[in-house]
């Protein structure tokens, strides 16, 4: 069972790590390329702030974003801002999200995210935790997949494996770190492919953030996964 209060606390801890690391940068760093195609460090920070507000909208029963174009325009608008402005915005938007999450609510209710995706309200804090952790890595400022909390890594692998489960373009795949195992891809009586590796490398592959990951593949080639 999802513990939304625990995940909200984890969001706070992850955001503190992020803010502490970003505070060591300077204004010139904002324009530096991030690890995401066509996005600077400023784009990633702006996205994180606007995503916190978007998930607050979700918890309030409003559309996550006005539109995809509006989302992109907001990120482009906010990306060049000075470091102090970025930090303040991220800190305040995070506080708004966590304050909304701390209010009494029916956490079993269904909420709608982007592109018609639905989930239970209780899963929203974990989704925010994932945004903060993975985009911290995307900044390219010394925080790597290997630095992610073990609990988060395991749960995010489980989350992403479930996301691609029954996807017609992904072969039936068994994923394992040698101790734990997950399944994803098309339904089949047995896996077509088995992918083995360290948790950080498995997560990097599933999240589209480590194409060069050293993974052992048996039964075929490493499956190409749809974009998140």
PDB file of C-alpha atoms in Angstrom:
ATOM      1  CA  UNK A   1       0.000   0.000   0.000  1.00  0.00           C
ATOM      2  CA  UNK A   2       1.341   3.444  -0.942  1.00  0.00           C
ATOM      3  CA  UNK A   3       2.239   5.632   2.061  1.00  0.00           C
ATOM      4  CA  UNK A   4       1.763   9.148   0.690  1.00  0.00           C
ATOM      5  CA  UNK A   5       2.965  10.776   3.922  1.00  0.00           C
ATOM      6  CA  UNK A   6       6.239   8.860   3.729  1.00  0.00           C
ATOM      7  CA  UNK A   7       6.658   9.855   0.096  1.00  0.00           C
ATOM      8  CA  UNK A   8       5.968  13.510   0.890  1.00  0.00           C
ATOM      9  CA  UNK A   9       8.761  13.368   3.477  1.00  0.00           C
ATOM     10  CA  UNK A  10      11.005  11.808   0.838  1.00  0.00           C
ATOM     11  CA  UNK A  11      10.137  14.629  -1.561  1.00  0.00           C
ATOM     12  CA  UNK A  12      11.216  17.122   1.085  1.00  0.00           C
ATOM     13  CA  UNK A  13      14.536  15.346   1.620  1.00  0.00           C
ATOM     14  CA  UNK A  14      15.210  15.034  -2.114  1.00  0.00           C
ATOM     15  CA  UNK A  15      14.346  18.678  -2.714  1.00  0.00           C
ATOM     16  CA  UNK A  16      16.675  19.751   0.099  1.00  0.00           C
ATOM     17  CA  UNK A  17      19.520  17.771  -1.510  1.00  0.00           C
ATOM     18  CA  UNK A  18      18.765  19.376  -4.847  1.00  0.00           C
ATOM     19  CA  UNK A  19      18.539  22.914  -3.492  1.00  0.00           C
ATOM     20  CA  UNK A  20      21.764  22.477  -1.504  1.00  0.00           C
ATOM     21  CA  UNK A  21      23.621  21.271  -4.601  1.00  0.00           C
ATOM     22  CA  UNK A  22      22.206  23.940  -6.931  1.00  0.00           C
ATOM     23  CA  UNK A  23      23.007  26.718  -4.449  1.00  0.00           C
ATOM     24  CA  UNK A  24      26.701  26.006  -5.083  1.00  0.00           C
ATOM     25  CA  UNK A  25      26.346  26.992  -8.744  1.00  0.00           C
ATOM     26  CA  UNK A  26      26.514  30.503 -10.203  1.00  0.00           C
ATOM     27  CA  UNK A  27      24.407  32.457 -12.660  1.00  0.00           C
ATOM     28  CA  UNK A  28      26.571  31.375 -15.578  1.00  0.00           C
ATOM     29  CA  UNK A  29      25.724  27.731 -14.835  1.00  0.00           C
ATOM     30  CA  UNK A  30      22.071  28.350 -15.651  1.00  0.00           C
ATOM     31  CA  UNK A  31      22.863  28.512 -19.367  1.00  0.00           C
ATOM     32  CA  UNK A  32      25.054  25.408 -19.334  1.00  0.00           C
ATOM     33  CA  UNK A  33      23.675  22.370 -21.188  1.00  0.00           C
ATOM     34  CA  UNK A  34      22.030  19.744 -19.003  1.00  0.00           C
ATOM     35  CA  UNK A  35      22.008  16.052 -19.826  1.00  0.00           C
ATOM     36  CA  UNK A  36      18.599  16.400 -21.465  1.00  0.00           C
ATOM     37  CA  UNK A  37      18.565  17.208 -25.188  1.00  0.00           C
ATOM     38  CA  UNK A  38      18.116  20.939 -25.922  1.00  0.00           C
ATOM     39  CA  UNK A  39      17.631  21.803 -22.251  1.00  0.00           C
ATOM     40  CA  UNK A  40      19.949  23.920 -20.146  1.00  0.00           C
ATOM     41  CA  UNK A  41      20.334  23.670 -16.395  1.00  0.00           C
ATOM     42  CA  UNK A  42      17.839  26.539 -16.239  1.00  0.00           C
ATOM     43  CA  UNK A  43      15.276  24.569 -18.246  1.00  0.00           C
ATOM     44  CA  UNK A  44      15.510  21.644 -15.823  1.00  0.00           C
ATOM     45  CA  UNK A  45      15.109  23.899 -12.775  1.00  0.00           C
ATOM     46  CA  UNK A  46      12.185  25.751 -14.354  1.00  0.00           C
ATOM     47  CA  UNK A  47      10.517  22.444 -15.213  1.00  0.00           C
ATOM     48  CA  UNK A  48      10.895  21.216 -11.645  1.00  0.00           C
ATOM     49  CA  UNK A  49       9.234  24.330 -10.255  1.00  0.00           C
ATOM     50  CA  UNK A  50       6.368  24.254 -12.742  1.00  0.00           C
ATOM     51  CA  UNK A  51       5.921  20.489 -12.240  1.00  0.00           C
ATOM     52  CA  UNK A  52       5.418  21.041  -8.511  1.00  0.00           C
ATOM     53  CA  UNK A  53       2.636  23.501  -9.313  1.00  0.00           C
ATOM     54  CA  UNK A  54       1.221  21.123 -11.926  1.00  0.00           C
ATOM     55  CA  UNK A  55       1.003  18.268  -9.426  1.00  0.00           C
ATOM     56  CA  UNK A  56      -0.620  20.629  -6.939  1.00  0.00           C
ATOM     57  CA  UNK A  57      -3.219  21.241  -9.648  1.00  0.00           C
ATOM     58  CA  UNK A  58      -3.705  17.489  -9.939  1.00  0.00           C
ATOM     59  CA  UNK A  59      -4.339  17.133  -6.217  1.00  0.00           C
ATOM     60  CA  UNK A  60      -6.816  20.032  -6.456  1.00  0.00           C
ATOM     61  CA  UNK A  61      -8.709  18.310  -9.271  1.00  0.00           C
ATOM     62  CA  UNK A  62      -7.633  20.824 -11.923  1.00  0.00           C
ATOM     63  CA  UNK A  63      -5.899  20.060 -15.234  1.00  0.00           C
ATOM     64  CA  UNK A  64      -2.203  19.384 -14.700  1.00  0.00           C
ATOM     65  CA  UNK A  65      -1.264  21.949 -17.371  1.00  0.00           C
ATOM     66  CA  UNK A  66      -3.425  24.325 -19.386  1.00  0.00           C
ATOM     67  CA  UNK A  67      -1.936  22.693 -22.490  1.00  0.00           C
ATOM     68  CA  UNK A  68       1.272  21.110 -23.710  1.00  0.00           C
ATOM     69  CA  UNK A  69       2.191  24.337 -25.492  1.00  0.00           C
ATOM     70  CA  UNK A  70       1.599  26.374 -22.345  1.00  0.00           C
ATOM     71  CA  UNK A  71       3.782  23.985 -20.356  1.00  0.00           C
ATOM     72  CA  UNK A  72       6.640  24.357 -22.827  1.00  0.00           C
ATOM     73  CA  UNK A  73       6.220  28.128 -22.983  1.00  0.00           C
ATOM     74  CA  UNK A  74       6.385  28.434 -19.188  1.00  0.00           C
ATOM     75  CA  UNK A  75       9.606  26.422 -19.057  1.00  0.00           C
ATOM     76  CA  UNK A  76      11.187  28.463 -21.865  1.00  0.00           C
ATOM     77  CA  UNK A  77      10.142  31.691 -20.139  1.00  0.00           C
ATOM     78  CA  UNK A  78      11.564  30.723 -16.756  1.00  0.00           C
ATOM     79  CA  UNK A  79      14.756  28.962 -17.878  1.00  0.00           C
ATOM     80  CA  UNK A  80      17.040  32.053 -18.187  1.00  0.00           C
ATOM     81  CA  UNK A  81      16.256  33.472 -14.739  1.00  0.00           C
ATOM     82  CA  UNK A  82      19.135  34.151 -12.302  1.00  0.00           C
ATOM     83  CA  UNK A  83      20.110  31.395  -9.879  1.00  0.00           C
ATOM     84  CA  UNK A  84      18.570  33.050  -6.802  1.00  0.00           C
ATOM     85  CA  UNK A  85      15.242  33.423  -8.599  1.00  0.00           C
ATOM     86  CA  UNK A  86      15.318  29.786  -9.668  1.00  0.00           C
ATOM     87  CA  UNK A  87      16.060  28.634  -6.133  1.00  0.00           C
ATOM     88  CA  UNK A  88      13.303  30.754  -4.604  1.00  0.00           C
ATOM     89  CA  UNK A  89      10.763  29.560  -7.147  1.00  0.00           C
ATOM     90  CA  UNK A  90      11.674  25.912  -6.653  1.00  0.00           C
ATOM     91  CA  UNK A  91      11.613  26.252  -2.869  1.00  0.00           C
ATOM     92  CA  UNK A  92       8.226  27.982  -2.854  1.00  0.00           C
ATOM     93  CA  UNK A  93       6.573  25.703  -5.411  1.00  0.00           C
ATOM     94  CA  UNK A  94       7.787  22.664  -3.465  1.00  0.00           C
ATOM     95  CA  UNK A  95       6.345  24.129  -0.269  1.00  0.00           C
ATOM     96  CA  UNK A  96       2.977  24.668  -1.972  1.00  0.00           C
ATOM     97  CA  UNK A  97       2.918  21.086  -3.210  1.00  0.00           C
ATOM     98  CA  UNK A  98       3.817  19.571   0.147  1.00  0.00           C
ATOM     99  CA  UNK A  99       1.355  21.816   1.995  1.00  0.00           C
ATOM    100  CA  UNK A 100      -1.426  20.623  -0.305  1.00  0.00           C
ATOM    101  CA  UNK A 101      -0.299  17.053   0.210  1.00  0.00           C
ATOM    102  CA  UNK A 102      -0.466  17.455   3.976  1.00  0.00           C
ATOM    103  CA  UNK A 103      -4.155  18.413   3.907  1.00  0.00           C
ATOM    104  CA  UNK A 104      -6.782  15.789   4.785  1.00  0.00           C
ATOM    105  CA  UNK A 105      -8.029  14.135   1.606  1.00  0.00           C
ATOM    106  CA  UNK A 106      -9.331  10.941   0.056  1.00  0.00           C
ATOM    107  CA  UNK A 107      -6.044   9.457  -1.099  1.00  0.00           C
ATOM    108  CA  UNK A 108      -7.787   6.535  -2.774  1.00  0.00           C
ATOM    109  CA  UNK A 109      -9.466   8.814  -5.335  1.00  0.00           C
ATOM    110  CA  UNK A 110      -8.486   8.717  -8.997  1.00  0.00           C
ATOM    111  CA  UNK A 111      -6.725  11.777 -10.392  1.00  0.00           C
ATOM    112  CA  UNK A 112      -5.835  12.711 -13.956  1.00  0.00           C
ATOM    113  CA  UNK A 113      -2.351  13.688 -15.083  1.00  0.00           C
ATOM    114  CA  UNK A 114      -1.116  14.557 -18.592  1.00  0.00           C
ATOM    115  CA  UNK A 115      -2.369  12.996 -21.808  1.00  0.00           C
ATOM    116  CA  UNK A 116      -5.274  11.224 -20.144  1.00  0.00           C
ATOM    117  CA  UNK A 117      -3.065   9.255 -17.731  1.00  0.00           C
ATOM    118  CA  UNK A 118      -4.830   8.469 -14.455  1.00  0.00           C
ATOM    119  CA  UNK A 119      -3.562   7.269 -11.100  1.00  0.00           C
ATOM    120  CA  UNK A 120      -4.565   7.224  -7.459  1.00  0.00           C
ATOM    121  CA  UNK A 121      -3.940  10.420  -5.514  1.00  0.00           C
ATOM    122  CA  UNK A 122      -1.678   8.479  -3.152  1.00  0.00           C
ATOM    123  CA  UNK A 123       0.800   7.876  -5.995  1.00  0.00           C
ATOM    124  CA  UNK A 124       1.244  11.588  -6.790  1.00  0.00           C
ATOM    125  CA  UNK A 125       3.878  12.244  -4.079  1.00  0.00           C
ATOM    126  CA  UNK A 126       5.963   9.340  -5.406  1.00  0.00           C
ATOM    127  CA  UNK A 127       5.676  10.752  -8.908  1.00  0.00           C
ATOM    128  CA  UNK A 128       7.009  14.064  -7.582  1.00  0.00           C
ATOM    129  CA  UNK A 129       9.838  12.262  -5.777  1.00  0.00           C
ATOM    130  CA  UNK A 130      10.808  10.707  -9.098  1.00  0.00           C
ATOM    131  CA  UNK A 131      10.815  14.093 -10.831  1.00  0.00           C
ATOM    132  CA  UNK A 132      13.145  15.584  -8.235  1.00  0.00           C
ATOM    133  CA  UNK A 133      15.573  12.654  -8.068  1.00  0.00           C
ATOM    134  CA  UNK A 134      15.918  11.966 -11.790  1.00  0.00           C
ATOM    135  CA  UNK A 135      16.135  15.622 -12.793  1.00  0.00           C
ATOM    136  CA  UNK A 136      18.788  16.173 -10.126  1.00  0.00           C
ATOM    137  CA  UNK A 137      20.808  13.596 -12.053  1.00  0.00           C
ATOM    138  CA  UNK A 138      19.917  15.339 -15.324  1.00  0.00           C
ATOM    139  CA  UNK A 139      21.545  18.564 -14.128  1.00  0.00           C
ATOM    140  CA  UNK A 140      24.966  16.942 -14.479  1.00  0.00           C
ATOM    141  CA  UNK A 141      26.345  18.536 -11.341  1.00  0.00           C
ATOM    142  CA  UNK A 142      27.751  15.486  -9.586  1.00  0.00           C
ATOM    143  CA  UNK A 143      24.625  13.604  -8.485  1.00  0.00           C
ATOM    144  CA  UNK A 144      24.475  10.259 -10.276  1.00  0.00           C
ATOM    145  CA  UNK A 145      22.100   7.331 -10.517  1.00  0.00           C
ATOM    146  CA  UNK A 146      24.320   5.481  -8.053  1.00  0.00           C
ATOM    147  CA  UNK A 147      23.637   8.260  -5.497  1.00  0.00           C
ATOM    148  CA  UNK A 148      19.874   7.764  -5.510  1.00  0.00           C
ATOM    149  CA  UNK A 149      18.334   6.312  -2.330  1.00  0.00           C
ATOM    150  CA  UNK A 150      18.077   2.537  -2.541  1.00  0.00           C
ATOM    151  CA  UNK A 151      14.368   2.595  -1.751  1.00  0.00           C
ATOM    152  CA  UNK A 152      13.711   5.049  -4.552  1.00  0.00           C
ATOM    153  CA  UNK A 153      15.744   3.072  -7.089  1.00  0.00           C
ATOM    154  CA  UNK A 154      13.889  -0.159  -6.348  1.00  0.00           C
ATOM    155  CA  UNK A 155      10.472   1.484  -6.413  1.00  0.00           C
ATOM    156  CA  UNK A 156      11.202   3.457  -9.578  1.00  0.00           C
ATOM    157  CA  UNK A 157      12.334   0.303 -11.377  1.00  0.00           C
ATOM    158  CA  UNK A 158       9.067  -1.304 -10.298  1.00  0.00           C
ATOM    159  CA  UNK A 159       7.100   1.772 -11.432  1.00  0.00           C
ATOM    160  CA  UNK A 160       8.751   1.969 -14.850  1.00  0.00           C
ATOM    161  CA  UNK A 161       8.571  -1.769 -15.461  1.00  0.00           C
ATOM    162  CA  UNK A 162       4.825  -1.575 -14.772  1.00  0.00           C
ATOM    163  CA  UNK A 163       4.554   1.404 -17.119  1.00  0.00           C
ATOM    164  CA  UNK A 164       5.748  -0.670 -20.064  1.00  0.00           C
ATOM    165  CA  UNK A 165       3.874  -3.823 -19.034  1.00  0.00           C
ATOM    166  CA  UNK A 166       1.720  -5.182 -21.878  1.00  0.00           C
ATOM    167  CA  UNK A 167       3.178  -2.619 -24.279  1.00  0.00           C
ATOM    168  CA  UNK A 168       2.895  -4.212 -27.739  1.00  0.00           C
ATOM    169  CA  UNK A 169       6.221  -2.809 -28.945  1.00  0.00           C
ATOM    170  CA  UNK A 170       8.274  -4.148 -26.029  1.00  0.00           C
ATOM    171  CA  UNK A 171       9.137  -7.863 -25.958  1.00  0.00           C
ATOM    172  CA  UNK A 172       8.235  -9.849 -22.858  1.00  0.00           C
ATOM    173  CA  UNK A 173      11.201  -9.035 -20.661  1.00  0.00           C
ATOM    174  CA  UNK A 174      12.476 -10.254 -17.314  1.00  0.00           C
ATOM    175  CA  UNK A 175      14.552  -7.644 -15.468  1.00  0.00           C
ATOM    176  CA  UNK A 176      16.791  -8.660 -12.595  1.00  0.00           C
ATOM    177  CA  UNK A 177      19.633  -7.376 -10.458  1.00  0.00           C
ATOM    178  CA  UNK A 178      20.474 -10.954  -9.454  1.00  0.00           C
ATOM    179  CA  UNK A 179      18.333 -10.783  -6.327  1.00  0.00           C
ATOM    180  CA  UNK A 180      15.054  -9.149  -7.303  1.00  0.00           C
ATOM    181  CA  UNK A 181      13.128  -9.526 -10.540  1.00  0.00           C
ATOM    182  CA  UNK A 182      10.585  -7.478 -12.467  1.00  0.00           C
ATOM    183  CA  UNK A 183       8.658  -8.129 -15.665  1.00  0.00           C
ATOM    184  CA  UNK A 184       7.691  -5.776 -18.459  1.00  0.00           C
ATOM    185  CA  UNK A 185       6.631  -5.765 -22.094  1.00  0.00           C
ATOM    186  CA  UNK A 186       4.171  -7.921 -23.990  1.00  0.00           C
ATOM    187  CA  UNK A 187       2.224 -10.633 -22.250  1.00  0.00           C
ATOM    188  CA  UNK A 188       3.730 -14.057 -22.853  1.00  0.00           C
ATOM    189  CA  UNK A 189       3.937 -17.435 -21.165  1.00  0.00           C
ATOM    190  CA  UNK A 190       7.645 -16.837 -20.580  1.00  0.00           C
ATOM    191  CA  UNK A 191      10.096 -13.978 -21.116  1.00  0.00           C
ATOM    192  CA  UNK A 192      11.596 -13.503 -24.558  1.00  0.00           C
ATOM    193  CA  UNK A 193      14.524 -11.510 -23.164  1.00  0.00           C
ATOM    194  CA  UNK A 194      16.236 -11.305 -19.773  1.00  0.00           C
ATOM    195  CA  UNK A 195      18.090  -8.128 -18.795  1.00  0.00           C
ATOM    196  CA  UNK A 196      20.492  -8.326 -15.855  1.00  0.00           C
ATOM    197  CA  UNK A 197      22.466  -5.535 -14.252  1.00  0.00           C
ATOM    198  CA  UNK A 198      23.103  -3.297 -11.276  1.00  0.00           C
ATOM    199  CA  UNK A 199      20.039  -1.414 -10.004  1.00  0.00           C
ATOM    200  CA  UNK A 200      21.453   1.952 -11.117  1.00  0.00           C
ATOM    201  CA  UNK A 201      22.049   0.640 -14.632  1.00  0.00           C
ATOM    202  CA  UNK A 202      18.624  -0.988 -14.834  1.00  0.00           C
ATOM    203  CA  UNK A 203      17.007   2.262 -13.751  1.00  0.00           C
ATOM    204  CA  UNK A 204      19.127   4.227 -16.205  1.00  0.00           C
ATOM    205  CA  UNK A 205      17.936   2.036 -19.057  1.00  0.00           C
ATOM    206  CA  UNK A 206      14.262   2.085 -18.043  1.00  0.00           C
ATOM    207  CA  UNK A 207      14.307   5.856 -17.537  1.00  0.00           C
ATOM    208  CA  UNK A 208      16.132   6.537 -20.795  1.00  0.00           C
ATOM    209  CA  UNK A 209      19.100   8.025 -19.006  1.00  0.00           C
ATOM    210  CA  UNK A 210      21.878   5.521 -19.494  1.00  0.00           C
ATOM    211  CA  UNK A 211      21.963   4.192 -23.026  1.00  0.00           C
ATOM    212  CA  UNK A 212      25.552   3.118 -22.476  1.00  0.00           C
ATOM    213  CA  UNK A 213      24.620   1.071 -19.418  1.00  0.00           C
ATOM    214  CA  UNK A 214      26.512  -2.188 -19.045  1.00  0.00           C
ATOM    215  CA  UNK A 215      23.686  -4.700 -18.988  1.00  0.00           C
ATOM    216  CA  UNK A 216      23.749  -8.430 -19.640  1.00  0.00           C
ATOM    217  CA  UNK A 217      21.089  -9.462 -22.143  1.00  0.00           C
ATOM    218  CA  UNK A 218      20.095 -13.029 -22.928  1.00  0.00           C
ATOM    219  CA  UNK A 219      17.542 -14.274 -25.442  1.00  0.00           C
ATOM    220  CA  UNK A 220      17.879 -11.322 -27.779  1.00  0.00           C
ATOM    221  CA  UNK A 221      18.977  -7.692 -27.875  1.00  0.00           C
ATOM    222  CA  UNK A 222      18.340  -4.991 -25.299  1.00  0.00           C
ATOM    223  CA  UNK A 223      14.743  -3.864 -25.898  1.00  0.00           C
ATOM    224  CA  UNK A 224      14.227  -0.336 -27.175  1.00  0.00           C
ATOM    225  CA  UNK A 225      11.789   1.366 -24.823  1.00  0.00           C
ATOM    226  CA  UNK A 226       9.239   4.048 -25.734  1.00  0.00           C
ATOM    227  CA  UNK A 227       9.956   7.567 -24.452  1.00  0.00           C
ATOM    228  CA  UNK A 228       8.547   8.422 -21.043  1.00  0.00           C
TER     229      UNK A 228
END
